[in-house]
C-alpha atoms as a PDB file:
ATOM      1  CA  MET A   1      65.594 -74.249 -24.595  1.00  0.00           C
ATOM      2  CA  ARG A   2      64.396 -77.718 -23.880  1.00  0.00           C
ATOM      3  CA  ILE A   3      60.167 -77.919 -24.801  1.00  0.00           C
ATOM      4  CA  LEU A   4      57.530 -80.476 -23.818  1.00  0.00           C
ATOM      5  CA  GLY A   5      56.067 -81.609 -26.958  1.00  0.00           C
ATOM      6  CA  ILE A   6      51.837 -82.823 -26.539  1.00  0.00           C
ATOM      7  CA  GLU A   7      49.701 -84.699 -30.029  1.00  0.00           C
ATOM      8  CA  SER A   8      46.124 -85.590 -30.305  1.00  0.00           C
ATOM      9  CA  SER A   9      45.107 -84.655 -32.655  1.00  0.00           C
ATOM     10  CA  CYS A  10      43.010 -87.678 -34.189  1.00  0.00           C
ATOM     11  CA  ASP A  11      44.236 -91.791 -32.585  1.00  0.00           C
ATOM     12  CA  GLU A  12      47.220 -91.086 -31.812  1.00  0.00           C
ATOM     13  CA  THR A  13      49.051 -89.903 -27.450  1.00  0.00           C
ATOM     14  CA  GLY A  14      52.338 -88.165 -28.438  1.00  0.00           C
ATOM     15  CA  ILE A  15      54.535 -86.902 -26.243  1.00  0.00           C
ATOM     16  CA  ALA A  16      57.966 -85.562 -26.764  1.00  0.00           C
ATOM     17  CA  ILE A  17      61.028 -83.785 -25.081  1.00  0.00           C
ATOM     18  CA  TYR A  18      62.640 -81.652 -27.254  1.00  0.00           C
ATOM     19  CA  ASP A  19      66.353 -79.499 -26.830  1.00  0.00           C
ATOM     20  CA  ASP A  20      67.373 -77.393 -28.804  1.00  0.00           C
ATOM     21  CA  GLU A  21      71.173 -78.118 -28.603  1.00  0.00           C
ATOM     22  CA  GLN A  22      70.760 -81.600 -27.716  1.00  0.00           C
ATOM     23  CA  GLY A  23      67.592 -83.041 -30.242  1.00  0.00           C
ATOM     24  CA  LEU A  24      65.168 -85.668 -29.298  1.00  0.00           C
ATOM     25  CA  LEU A  25      65.504 -86.672 -25.751  1.00  0.00           C
ATOM     26  CA  ALA A  26      62.688 -88.957 -25.184  1.00  0.00           C
ATOM     27  CA  HIS A  27      59.541 -89.987 -27.451  1.00  0.00           C
ATOM     28  CA  GLN A  28      57.341 -91.885 -25.970  1.00  0.00           C
ATOM     29  CA  LEU A  29      53.509 -93.025 -28.414  1.00  0.00           C
ATOM     30  CA  TYR A  30      50.681 -94.348 -27.427  1.00  0.00           C
ATOM     31  CA  SER A  31      48.179 -96.065 -30.906  1.00  0.00           C
ATOM     32  CA  GLN A  32      44.191 -96.600 -30.525  1.00  0.00           C
ATOM     33  CA  VAL A  33      44.127 -98.820 -33.273  1.00  0.00           C
ATOM     34  CA  LYS A  34      42.980-101.723 -31.197  1.00  0.00           C
ATOM     35  CA  VAL A  35      40.329 -98.906 -29.138  1.00  0.00           C
ATOM     36  CA  HIS A  36      39.483 -98.179 -32.593  1.00  0.00           C
ATOM     37  CA  ALA A  37      39.585-101.447 -34.976  1.00  0.00           C
ATOM     38  CA  ASP A  38      35.877-102.518 -34.133  1.00  0.00           C
ATOM     39  CA  TYR A  39      34.023-100.206 -35.696  1.00  0.00           C
ATOM     40  CA  GLY A  40      36.252 -99.910 -39.262  1.00  0.00           C
ATOM     41  CA  GLY A  41      37.381 -96.309 -38.407  1.00  0.00           C
ATOM     42  CA  VAL A  42      38.219 -94.175 -35.485  1.00  0.00           C
ATOM     43  CA  VAL A  43      35.651 -93.231 -32.455  1.00  0.00           C
ATOM     44  CA  PRO A  44      35.778 -89.531 -31.677  1.00  0.00           C
ATOM     45  CA  GLU A  45      33.848 -88.922 -28.989  1.00  0.00           C
ATOM     46  CA  LEU A  46      35.321 -92.968 -27.817  1.00  0.00           C
ATOM     47  CA  ALA A  47      39.069 -91.223 -29.532  1.00  0.00           C
ATOM     48  CA  SER A  48      38.729 -88.240 -26.208  1.00  0.00           C
ATOM     49  CA  ARG A  49      38.213 -90.791 -24.012  1.00  0.00           C
ATOM     50  CA  ASP A  50      41.841 -92.720 -24.642  1.00  0.00           C
ATOM     51  CA  HIS A  51      43.769 -88.648 -24.772  1.00  0.00           C
ATOM     52  CA  VAL A  52      42.477 -88.405 -20.883  1.00  0.00           C
ATOM     53  CA  ARG A  53      43.489 -91.415 -20.150  1.00  0.00           C
ATOM     54  CA  LYS A  54      46.986 -92.287 -21.237  1.00  0.00           C
ATOM     55  CA  THR A  55      48.540 -88.636 -22.002  1.00  0.00           C
ATOM     56  CA  ILE A  56      49.653 -88.013 -18.218  1.00  0.00           C
ATOM     57  CA  PRO A  57      51.455 -91.861 -17.751  1.00  0.00           C
ATOM     58  CA  LEU A  58      53.265 -90.995 -21.172  1.00  0.00           C
ATOM     59  CA  ILE A  59      54.465 -87.233 -20.202  1.00  0.00           C
ATOM     60  CA  GLU A  60      56.006 -89.380 -16.748  1.00  0.00           C
ATOM     61  CA  ALA A  61      57.100 -91.979 -19.012  1.00  0.00           C
ATOM     62  CA  ALA A  62      58.960 -89.029 -21.455  1.00  0.00           C
ATOM     63  CA  PHE A  63      60.490 -87.711 -18.686  1.00  0.00           C
ATOM     64  CA  ALA A  64      61.055 -90.244 -16.684  1.00  0.00           C
ATOM     65  CA  GLU A  65      62.712 -91.089 -19.817  1.00  0.00           C
ATOM     66  CA  ALA A  66      64.752 -87.459 -20.724  1.00  0.00           C
ATOM     67  CA  GLY A  67      65.945 -88.128 -16.745  1.00  0.00           C
ATOM     68  CA  CYS A  68      64.528 -84.838 -16.233  1.00  0.00           C
ATOM     69  CA  GLY A  69      61.048 -82.862 -14.950  1.00  0.00           C
ATOM     70  CA  PRO A  70      58.729 -80.150 -15.063  1.00  0.00           C
ATOM     71  CA  ASP A  71      61.976 -77.689 -13.889  1.00  0.00           C
ATOM     72  CA  ASP A  72      64.343 -78.277 -16.228  1.00  0.00           C
ATOM     73  CA  LEU A  73      61.361 -76.939 -19.421  1.00  0.00           C
ATOM     74  CA  ASP A  74      61.298 -73.648 -21.280  1.00  0.00           C
ATOM     75  CA  GLY A  75      57.409 -74.190 -22.942  1.00  0.00           C
ATOM     76  CA  ILE A  76      55.013 -76.580 -23.907  1.00  0.00           C
ATOM     77  CA  ALA A  77      53.547 -77.060 -27.084  1.00  0.00           C
ATOM     78  CA  TYR A  78      50.444 -79.019 -27.971  1.00  0.00           C
ATOM     79  CA  THR A  79      48.755 -79.687 -30.777  1.00  0.00           C
ATOM     80  CA  ALA A  80      46.016 -76.892 -31.460  1.00  0.00           C
ATOM     81  CA  GLY A  81      44.263 -78.131 -35.004  1.00  0.00           C
ATOM     82  CA  PRO A  82      43.278 -78.987 -37.202  1.00  0.00           C
ATOM     83  CA  GLY A  83      42.436 -82.026 -36.103  1.00  0.00           C
ATOM     84  CA  LEU A  84      38.550 -83.781 -33.906  1.00  0.00           C
ATOM     85  CA  VAL A  85      37.660 -81.059 -31.642  1.00  0.00           C
ATOM     86  CA  GLY A  86      37.026 -83.522 -28.584  1.00  0.00           C
ATOM     87  CA  ALA A  87      40.950 -85.155 -29.163  1.00  0.00           C
ATOM     88  CA  LEU A  88      42.377 -81.863 -29.510  1.00  0.00           C
ATOM     89  CA  LEU A  89      40.444 -80.187 -26.500  1.00  0.00           C
ATOM     90  CA  VAL A  90      41.990 -82.486 -24.849  1.00  0.00           C
ATOM     91  CA  GLY A  91      45.803 -82.298 -25.468  1.00  0.00           C
ATOM     92  CA  THR A  92      45.389 -78.555 -25.190  1.00  0.00           C
ATOM     93  CA  SER A  93      44.241 -78.222 -21.981  1.00  0.00           C
ATOM     94  CA  ILE A  94      46.367 -80.326 -20.237  1.00  0.00           C
ATOM     95  CA  GLY A  95      48.975 -78.635 -22.809  1.00  0.00           C
ATOM     96  CA  ARG A  96      47.802 -75.334 -20.903  1.00  0.00           C
ATOM     97  CA  SER A  97      46.933 -75.765 -17.928  1.00  0.00           C
ATOM     98  CA  LEU A  98      50.734 -77.286 -17.029  1.00  0.00           C
ATOM     99  CA  ALA A  99      52.686 -74.598 -18.616  1.00  0.00           C
ATOM    100  CA  PHE A 100      50.545 -72.089 -16.059  1.00  0.00           C
ATOM    101  CA  GLY A 101      51.181 -74.405 -12.955  1.00  0.00           C
ATOM    102  CA  TRP A 102      54.216 -75.016 -13.441  1.00  0.00           C
ATOM    103  CA  GLY A 103      55.312 -71.016 -14.965  1.00  0.00           C
ATOM    104  CA  ILE A 104      56.001 -71.662 -18.161  1.00  0.00           C
ATOM    105  CA  PRO A 105      54.671 -70.682 -21.761  1.00  0.00           C
ATOM    106  CA  ALA A 106      52.769 -72.185 -23.730  1.00  0.00           C
ATOM    107  CA  VAL A 107      52.415 -72.775 -27.700  1.00  0.00           C
ATOM    108  CA  ALA A 108      49.495 -74.104 -29.738  1.00  0.00           C
ATOM    109  CA  VAL A 109      51.057 -76.351 -33.231  1.00  0.00           C
ATOM    110  CA  HIS A 110      49.193 -76.059 -35.939  1.00  0.00           C
ATOM    111  CA  HIS A 111      49.177 -80.363 -36.989  1.00  0.00           C
ATOM    112  CA  MET A 112      50.150 -80.320 -40.701  1.00  0.00           C
ATOM    113  CA  GLU A 113      53.377 -77.239 -39.516  1.00  0.00           C
ATOM    114  CA  GLY A 114      54.070 -80.600 -37.708  1.00  0.00           C
ATOM    115  CA  HIS A 115      54.575 -82.733 -40.515  1.00  0.00           C
ATOM    116  CA  LEU A 116      55.395 -80.254 -42.886  1.00  0.00           C
ATOM    117  CA  LEU A 117      58.978 -79.209 -40.282  1.00  0.00           C
ATOM    118  CA  ALA A 118      59.075 -83.329 -38.971  1.00  0.00           C
ATOM    119  CA  PRO A 119      62.604 -83.570 -41.988  1.00  0.00           C
ATOM    120  CA  MET A 120      63.820 -81.298 -39.588  1.00  0.00           C
ATOM    121  CA  LEU A 121      64.158 -83.827 -37.073  1.00  0.00           C
ATOM    122  CA  GLU A 122      66.368 -85.688 -39.131  1.00  0.00           C
ATOM    123  CA  ASP A 123      70.196 -85.048 -40.225  1.00  0.00           C
ATOM    124  CA  ASP A 124      69.838 -84.721 -43.146  1.00  0.00           C
ATOM    125  CA  LYS A 125      67.716 -81.950 -43.166  1.00  0.00           C
ATOM    126  CA  PRO A 126      66.486 -79.516 -46.557  1.00  0.00           C
ATOM    127  CA  GLU A 127      67.731 -75.622 -45.943  1.00  0.00           C
ATOM    128  CA  PHE A 128      63.918 -74.016 -46.969  1.00  0.00           C
ATOM    129  CA  PRO A 129      62.687 -73.024 -49.756  1.00  0.00           C
ATOM    130  CA  PHE A 130      61.212 -76.282 -50.849  1.00  0.00           C
ATOM    131  CA  VAL A 131      58.703 -77.877 -51.869  1.00  0.00           C
ATOM    132  CA  ALA A 132      56.270 -79.822 -48.970  1.00  0.00           C
ATOM    133  CA  LEU A 133      53.728 -82.697 -49.845  1.00  0.00           C
ATOM    134  CA  LEU A 134      51.592 -83.440 -46.793  1.00  0.00           C
ATOM    135  CA  VAL A 135      50.115 -86.769 -46.945  1.00  0.00           C
ATOM    136  CA  SER A 136      48.083 -88.229 -44.460  1.00  0.00           C
ATOM    137  CA  GLY A 137      44.700 -89.500 -44.112  1.00  0.00           C
ATOM    138  CA  GLY A 138      43.099 -86.416 -43.251  1.00  0.00           C
ATOM    139  CA  HIS A 139      44.571 -84.000 -45.713  1.00  0.00           C
ATOM    140  CA  THR A 140      46.285 -83.986 -49.110  1.00  0.00           C
ATOM    141  CA  MET A 141      48.415 -80.694 -50.022  1.00  0.00           C
ATOM    142  CA  MET A 142      50.934 -79.182 -52.012  1.00  0.00           C
ATOM    143  CA  VAL A 143      52.625 -76.202 -50.503  1.00  0.00           C
ATOM    144  CA  LYS A 144      55.786 -73.869 -50.717  1.00  0.00           C
ATOM    145  CA  VAL A 145      57.802 -73.285 -48.081  1.00  0.00           C
ATOM    146  CA  SER A 146      60.139 -70.524 -48.124  1.00  0.00           C
ATOM    147  CA  GLY A 147      60.545 -70.265 -44.103  1.00  0.00           C
ATOM    148  CA  ILE A 148      58.908 -71.555 -41.002  1.00  0.00           C
ATOM    149  CA  GLY A 149      55.657 -69.353 -41.185  1.00  0.00           C
ATOM    150  CA  GLU A 150      55.989 -68.640 -44.588  1.00  0.00           C
ATOM    151  CA  TYR A 151      53.930 -70.993 -47.003  1.00  0.00           C
ATOM    152  CA  GLU A 152      51.707 -70.769 -49.607  1.00  0.00           C
ATOM    153  CA  VAL A 153      49.084 -73.620 -50.823  1.00  0.00           C
ATOM    154  CA  LEU A 154      49.524 -74.942 -53.958  1.00  0.00           C
ATOM    155  CA  GLY A 155      47.207 -77.102 -53.901  1.00  0.00           C
ATOM    156  CA  GLU A 156      44.760 -79.008 -52.000  1.00  0.00           C
ATOM    157  CA  SER A 157      42.322 -81.718 -52.166  1.00  0.00           C
ATOM    158  CA  VAL A 158      38.983 -80.800 -53.427  1.00  0.00           C
ATOM    159  CA  ASP A 159      37.593 -83.884 -51.206  1.00  0.00           C
ATOM    160  CA  ASP A 160      38.786 -87.249 -50.160  1.00  0.00           C
ATOM    161  CA  ALA A 161      42.142 -87.692 -49.004  1.00  0.00           C
ATOM    162  CA  ALA A 162      44.856 -90.282 -49.810  1.00  0.00           C
ATOM    163  CA  GLY A 163      45.235 -91.563 -46.900  1.00  0.00           C
ATOM    164  CA  GLU A 164      41.135 -91.575 -45.785  1.00  0.00           C
ATOM    165  CA  ALA A 165      41.300 -93.253 -49.835  1.00  0.00           C
ATOM    166  CA  PHE A 166      43.663 -95.071 -48.757  1.00  0.00           C
ATOM    167  CA  ASP A 167      42.145 -96.763 -45.412  1.00  0.00           C
ATOM    168  CA  LYS A 168      37.860 -96.634 -47.563  1.00  0.00           C
ATOM    169  CA  THR A 169      39.529 -98.435 -50.889  1.00  0.00           C
ATOM    170  CA  ALA A 170      41.467-101.085 -48.365  1.00  0.00           C
ATOM    171  CA  LYS A 171      37.754-101.467 -45.609  1.00  0.00           C
ATOM    172  CA  LEU A 172      36.214-102.084 -49.352  1.00  0.00           C
ATOM    173  CA  LEU A 173      38.373-105.432 -49.781  1.00  0.00           C
ATOM    174  CA  GLY A 174      37.743-106.614 -46.745  1.00  0.00           C
ATOM    175  CA  LEU A 175      40.613-105.670 -44.439  1.00  0.00           C
ATOM    176  CA  ASP A 176      41.275-104.434 -41.267  1.00  0.00           C
ATOM    177  CA  TYR A 177      41.579-100.816 -39.120  1.00  0.00           C
ATOM    178  CA  PRO A 178      43.734 -98.801 -40.281  1.00  0.00           C
ATOM    179  CA  GLY A 179      43.079-100.530 -44.111  1.00  0.00           C
ATOM    180  CA  GLY A 180      45.710 -97.949 -45.597  1.00  0.00           C
ATOM    181  CA  PRO A 181      49.049-100.710 -44.998  1.00  0.00           C
ATOM    182  CA  MET A 182      47.544-103.311 -45.468  1.00  0.00           C
ATOM    183  CA  LEU A 183      46.257-102.465 -48.473  1.00  0.00           C
ATOM    184  CA  ALA A 184      50.322-101.488 -49.563  1.00  0.00           C
ATOM    185  CA  LYS A 185      51.221-105.050 -48.370  1.00  0.00           C
ATOM    186  CA  MET A 186      48.895-106.749 -50.102  1.00  0.00           C
ATOM    187  CA  ALA A 187      49.469-104.838 -53.375  1.00  0.00           C
ATOM    188  CA  THR A 188      53.136-106.336 -53.354  1.00  0.00           C
ATOM    189  CA  HIS A 189      51.547-109.455 -53.669  1.00  0.00           C
ATOM    190  CA  GLY A 190      49.569-107.819 -56.874  1.00  0.00           C
ATOM    191  CA  GLN A 191      50.154-108.238 -61.580  1.00  0.00           C
ATOM    192  CA  PRO A 192      51.481-105.530 -62.634  1.00  0.00           C
ATOM    193  CA  GLY A 193      49.275-104.914 -65.295  1.00  0.00           C
ATOM    194  CA  ARG A 194      46.000-106.296 -64.367  1.00  0.00           C
ATOM    195  CA  PHE A 195      43.826-103.842 -64.106  1.00  0.00           C
ATOM    196  CA  THR A 196      44.076 -99.595 -64.890  1.00  0.00           C
ATOM    197  CA  PHE A 197      42.798 -96.469 -62.774  1.00  0.00           C
ATOM    198  CA  PRO A 198      42.011 -93.236 -64.354  1.00  0.00           C
ATOM    199  CA  LYS A 199      44.888 -91.204 -62.441  1.00  0.00           C
ATOM    200  CA  PRO A 200      42.745 -88.184 -61.846  1.00  0.00           C
ATOM    201  CA  MET A 201      43.067 -84.328 -62.276  1.00  0.00           C
ATOM    202  CA  THR A 202      46.117 -85.159 -64.408  1.00  0.00           C
ATOM    203  CA  ASP A 203      44.737 -84.680 -67.289  1.00  0.00           C
ATOM    204  CA  ARG A 204      43.903 -80.272 -66.112  1.00  0.00           C
ATOM    205  CA  PRO A 205      46.152 -77.965 -65.122  1.00  0.00           C
ATOM    206  CA  GLY A 206      46.074 -76.993 -61.265  1.00  0.00           C
ATOM    207  CA  LEU A 207      47.974 -78.975 -58.351  1.00  0.00           C
ATOM    208  CA  ASP A 208      44.451 -79.720 -56.782  1.00  0.00           C
ATOM    209  CA  PHE A 209      43.848 -83.239 -55.843  1.00  0.00           C
ATOM    210  CA  SER A 210      41.198 -85.746 -56.076  1.00  0.00           C
ATOM    211  CA  PHE A 211      40.232 -89.335 -54.412  1.00  0.00           C
ATOM    212  CA  SER A 212      37.103 -90.025 -54.566  1.00  0.00           C
ATOM    213  CA  GLY A 213      36.399 -90.285 -58.233  1.00  0.00           C
ATOM    214  CA  LEU A 214      39.191 -93.338 -58.174  1.00  0.00           C
ATOM    215  CA  LYS A 215      38.065 -95.327 -54.818  1.00  0.00           C
ATOM    216  CA  THR A 216      34.470 -94.900 -56.692  1.00  0.00           C
ATOM    217  CA  ALA A 217      36.321 -96.149 -60.383  1.00  0.00           C
ATOM    218  CA  ALA A 218      37.689 -99.661 -57.425  1.00  0.00           C
ATOM    219  CA  ALA A 219      35.039 -99.895 -55.545  1.00  0.00           C
ATOM    220  CA  ASN A 220      33.138-100.780 -58.878  1.00  0.00           C
ATOM    221  CA  THR A 221      36.166-103.289 -59.658  1.00  0.00           C
ATOM    222  CA  ILE A 222      35.892-104.627 -57.023  1.00  0.00           C
ATOM    223  CA  ARG A 223      32.224-106.440 -57.045  1.00  0.00           C
ATOM    224  CA  LYS A 224      32.791-107.417 -60.150  1.00  0.00           C
ATOM    225  CA  GLU A 225      36.041-108.789 -60.210  1.00  0.00           C
ATOM    226  CA  GLY A 226      36.687-109.365 -56.905  1.00  0.00           C
ATOM    227  CA  ASP A 227      36.017-112.965 -55.461  1.00  0.00           C
ATOM    228  CA  ASP A 228      39.226-114.381 -55.177  1.00  0.00           C
ATOM    229  CA  GLU A 229      42.640-113.533 -52.544  1.00  0.00           C
ATOM    230  CA  GLN A 230      44.903-113.181 -55.825  1.00  0.00           C
ATOM    231  CA  THR A 231      42.650-111.128 -57.891  1.00  0.00           C
ATOM    232  CA  LYS A 232      42.377-107.595 -54.702  1.00  0.00           C
ATOM    233  CA  ALA A 233      45.578-108.491 -55.015  1.00  0.00           C
ATOM    234  CA  ASP A 234      45.515-107.165 -58.299  1.00  0.00           C
ATOM    235  CA  ILE A 235      43.515-104.055 -57.403  1.00  0.00           C
ATOM    236  CA  ALA A 236      45.501-103.230 -54.446  1.00  0.00           C
ATOM    237  CA  HIS A 237      48.252-102.787 -57.113  1.00  0.00           C
ATOM    238  CA  ALA A 238      46.451-100.846 -58.897  1.00  0.00           C
ATOM    239  CA  PHE A 239      44.319 -98.754 -56.734  1.00  0.00           C
ATOM    240  CA  GLN A 240      48.288 -97.737 -55.095  1.00  0.00           C
ATOM    241  CA  SER A 241      50.115 -96.917 -58.527  1.00  0.00           C
ATOM    242  CA  ALA A 242      47.273 -94.912 -59.706  1.00  0.00           C
ATOM    243  CA  VAL A 243      47.394 -92.364 -55.710  1.00  0.00           C
ATOM    244  CA  VAL A 244      50.978 -92.906 -56.635  1.00  0.00           C
ATOM    245  CA  GLU A 245      51.845 -92.436 -59.829  1.00  0.00           C
ATOM    246  CA  THR A 246      49.099 -89.137 -59.649  1.00  0.00           C
ATOM    247  CA  LEU A 247      51.302 -87.478 -56.667  1.00  0.00           C
ATOM    248  CA  ALA A 248      54.329 -87.923 -58.584  1.00  0.00           C
ATOM    249  CA  ILE A 249      52.901 -86.102 -61.626  1.00  0.00           C
ATOM    250  CA  LYS A 250      51.331 -83.309 -59.435  1.00  0.00           C
ATOM    251  CA  CYS A 251      54.417 -83.086 -57.247  1.00  0.00           C
ATOM    252  CA  LYS A 252      56.830 -82.726 -60.786  1.00  0.00           C
ATOM    253  CA  ARG A 253      53.953 -80.318 -61.906  1.00  0.00           C
ATOM    254  CA  ALA A 254      55.021 -78.153 -58.792  1.00  0.00           C
ATOM    255  CA  LEU A 255      58.931 -78.158 -58.756  1.00  0.00           C
ATOM    256  CA  LYS A 256      58.971 -76.600 -62.396  1.00  0.00           C
ATOM    257  CA  GLU A 257      56.407 -73.954 -61.401  1.00  0.00           C
ATOM    258  CA  THR A 258      58.362 -72.521 -58.566  1.00  0.00           C
ATOM    259  CA  GLY A 259      61.776 -73.467 -59.738  1.00  0.00           C
ATOM    260  CA  ILE A 260      62.594 -74.964 -56.279  1.00  0.00           C
ATOM    261  CA  LYS A 261      64.989 -78.511 -56.848  1.00  0.00           C
ATOM    262  CA  SER A 262      64.013 -79.644 -53.228  1.00  0.00           C
ATOM    263  CA  LEU A 263      60.992 -81.932 -52.868  1.00  0.00           C
ATOM    264  CA  VAL A 264      59.631 -83.334 -48.770  1.00  0.00           C
ATOM    265  CA  ILE A 265      56.607 -85.034 -48.099  1.00  0.00           C
ATOM    266  CA  ALA A 266      55.307 -86.139 -45.247  1.00  0.00           C
ATOM    267  CA  GLY A 267      52.039 -86.849 -43.808  1.00  0.00           C
ATOM    268  CA  GLY A 268      51.372 -91.005 -42.832  1.00  0.00           C
ATOM    269  CA  VAL A 269      51.236 -92.222 -46.527  1.00  0.00           C
ATOM    270  CA  SER A 270      55.108 -90.596 -47.227  1.00  0.00           C
ATOM    271  CA  ALA A 271      56.165 -94.618 -45.572  1.00  0.00           C
ATOM    272  CA  ASN A 272      54.397 -95.980 -48.537  1.00  0.00           C
ATOM    273  CA  THR A 273      57.758 -97.738 -49.906  1.00  0.00           C
ATOM    274  CA  GLU A 274      56.366 -97.844 -53.451  1.00  0.00           C
ATOM    275  CA  LEU A 275      55.866 -93.760 -53.643  1.00  0.00           C
ATOM    276  CA  ARG A 276      59.247 -92.811 -51.710  1.00  0.00           C
ATOM    277  CA  GLN A 277      60.726 -94.937 -53.985  1.00  0.00           C
ATOM    278  CA  LYS A 278      58.577 -93.297 -56.947  1.00  0.00           C
ATOM    279  CA  LEU A 279      59.405 -89.999 -55.710  1.00  0.00           C
ATOM    280  CA  GLU A 280      63.803 -90.999 -55.099  1.00  0.00           C
ATOM    281  CA  ARG A 281      63.848 -91.816 -59.014  1.00  0.00           C
ATOM    282  CA  MET A 282      61.633 -88.826 -59.981  1.00  0.00           C
ATOM    283  CA  MET A 283      64.233 -86.207 -57.758  1.00  0.00           C
ATOM    284  CA  GLN A 284      67.602 -87.555 -59.229  1.00  0.00           C
ATOM    285  CA  GLY A 285      66.533 -87.111 -62.817  1.00  0.00           C
ATOM    286  CA  MET A 286      65.548 -83.004 -61.895  1.00  0.00           C
ATOM    287  CA  LYS A 287      68.871 -82.929 -60.692  1.00  0.00           C
ATOM    288  CA  GLY A 288      66.891 -82.501 -57.022  1.00  0.00           C
ATOM    289  CA  ARG A 289      66.879 -84.106 -53.364  1.00  0.00           C
ATOM    290  CA  VAL A 290      64.271 -85.905 -51.973  1.00  0.00           C
ATOM    291  CA  TYR A 291      63.387 -85.942 -47.637  1.00  0.00           C
ATOM    292  CA  TYR A 292      61.505 -87.548 -45.434  1.00  0.00           C
ATOM    293  CA  PRO A 293      60.857 -88.164 -41.988  1.00  0.00           C
ATOM    294  CA  ARG A 294      61.840 -91.541 -40.494  1.00  0.00           C
ATOM    295  CA  THR A 295      58.955 -93.789 -40.615  1.00  0.00           C
ATOM    296  CA  GLU A 296      58.079 -93.977 -36.410  1.00  0.00           C
ATOM    297  CA  PHE A 297      57.879 -89.721 -37.313  1.00  0.00           C
ATOM    298  CA  CYS A 298      55.595 -89.989 -40.448  1.00  0.00           C
ATOM    299  CA  THR A 299      52.508 -90.705 -38.733  1.00  0.00           C
ATOM    300  CA  ASP A 300      51.638 -88.648 -35.934  1.00  0.00           C
ATOM    301  CA  ASN A 301      54.152 -87.896 -32.981  1.00  0.00           C
ATOM    302  CA  GLY A 302      55.088 -85.161 -30.452  1.00  0.00           C
ATOM    303  CA  ALA A 303      58.324 -84.293 -31.696  1.00  0.00           C
ATOM    304  CA  MET A 304      57.182 -83.581 -34.783  1.00  0.00           C
ATOM    305  CA  ILE A 305      55.241 -80.984 -32.461  1.00  0.00           C
ATOM    306  CA  ALA A 306      57.317 -80.151 -29.518  1.00  0.00           C
ATOM    307  CA  TYR A 307      60.096 -79.107 -32.580  1.00  0.00           C
ATOM    308  CA  ALA A 308      57.646 -76.801 -34.253  1.00  0.00           C
ATOM    309  CA  GLY A 309      56.797 -75.411 -30.808  1.00  0.00           C
ATOM    310  CA  MET A 310      60.184 -75.337 -29.797  1.00  0.00           C
ATOM    311  CA  GLN A 311      60.539 -72.740 -33.343  1.00  0.00           C
ATOM    312  CA  ARG A 312      58.039 -70.245 -31.972  1.00  0.00           C
ATOM    313  CA  LEU A 313      59.282 -70.486 -28.479  1.00  0.00           C
ATOM    314  CA  LYS A 314      62.261 -69.222 -29.247  1.00  0.00           C
ATOM    315  CA  ALA A 315      60.400 -66.281 -31.036  1.00  0.00           C
ATOM    316  CA  GLY A 316      58.361 -65.550 -28.628  1.00  0.00           C
ATOM    317  CA  GLN A 317      54.941 -66.860 -30.330  1.00  0.00           C
ATOM    318  CA  TYR A 318      53.070 -67.850 -27.333  1.00  0.00           C
ATOM    319  CA  ALA A 319      49.323 -68.785 -25.950  1.00  0.00           C
ATOM    320  CA  PRO A 320      47.364 -66.621 -24.218  1.00  0.00           C
ATOM    321  CA  LEU A 321      45.608 -68.244 -21.194  1.00  0.00           C
ATOM    322  CA  ASP A 322      42.696 -68.771 -23.284  1.00  0.00           C
ATOM    323  CA  MET A 323      42.053 -72.761 -23.856  1.00  0.00           C
ATOM    324  CA  LYS A 324      41.189 -72.767 -27.866  1.00  0.00           C
ATOM    325  CA  THR A 325      40.886 -74.632 -30.330  1.00  0.00           C
ATOM    326  CA  LYS A 326      40.913 -75.129 -34.108  1.00  0.00           C
ATOM    327  CA  PRO A 327      39.634 -78.430 -35.470  1.00  0.00           C
ATOM    328  CA  ARG A 328      40.225 -75.280 -38.890  1.00  0.00           C
ATOM    329  CA  TRP A 329      42.723 -74.211 -39.389  1.00  0.00           C
ATOM    330  CA  PRO A 330      44.342 -72.649 -43.431  1.00  0.00           C
ATOM    331  CA  LEU A 331      48.016 -73.344 -42.914  1.00  0.00           C
ATOM    332  CA  ASP A 332      48.723 -70.376 -44.914  1.00  0.00           C
ATOM    333  CA  SER A 333      47.498 -68.646 -42.026  1.00  0.00           C
ATOM    334  CA  LEU A 334      49.394 -68.893 -39.522  1.00  0.00           C
ATOM    335  CA  GLU A 335      52.675 -66.731 -38.761  1.00  0.00           C
ATOM    336  CA  LYS A 336      56.091 -65.575 -40.254  1.00  0.00           C
ATOM    337  CA  VAL A 337      59.252 -66.569 -37.473  1.00  0.00           C
END
């Protein structure tokens, strides 16, 4: 079976073609970073317009890359939520309309399920069950995964997501959008130990996250101390360390509570080098394994949507003809495959 995947939930237009026997045949991605950089963040209306301009040309490019066409497809998967409603509507309307016109099924995919299953695109795949840390600009959650569609949310952010806190702190440090990766780069020049920030909600039971207080602590320190570049680097180092330590503590707690030895990290922040190294060391000490997608599949992309859509297509879970988006869509409400 072969499926076309369309991702348009925020500021990346991702298109991919996936074959259940041959694997990933094509992967096209357009980032809107330059479009939103002058505004310091994503402007929803501009994001929607850019998806309108880019989606069809990227689909054509994916067909050319894969050496196939519409007649070779068995279905189309598109991101139906969660995300920006206008951006979701673009991918949903194009994906659903093409599926209708080509006479093939359409599959509505949950964006976070796509991230959660992204490590399955690698040769070294995790086996069920595993604990997943989904950490991005819009979401931070801990999930027990017993199978596809069998998700138990163990904890999630009660305010800012980790990636959002990264971006907002980076902006306070005077870094351009998107700030998270730039803050991580600045942190490599920071002096360890000069500043210490709190590790929120680690001193109490539970697996929920909160990063607004950490962001405020960083903001106060930047106002008081952040006059020179070395100080800013030291603050960036302390901030990143606090986020990484917090995530690691929560992961260890989730693994102990569930008795599971496999950990998956996915989402944009999973590309953070310090986070990967920290979790790898932790899992070695726990005699377990950590899995994550290659860097290009950490951020939003069509490949993860195509893979997730393929699993639901093979299970006969198709989208109806009406075009529905779900800007808010609980992960644990998905149907089991």
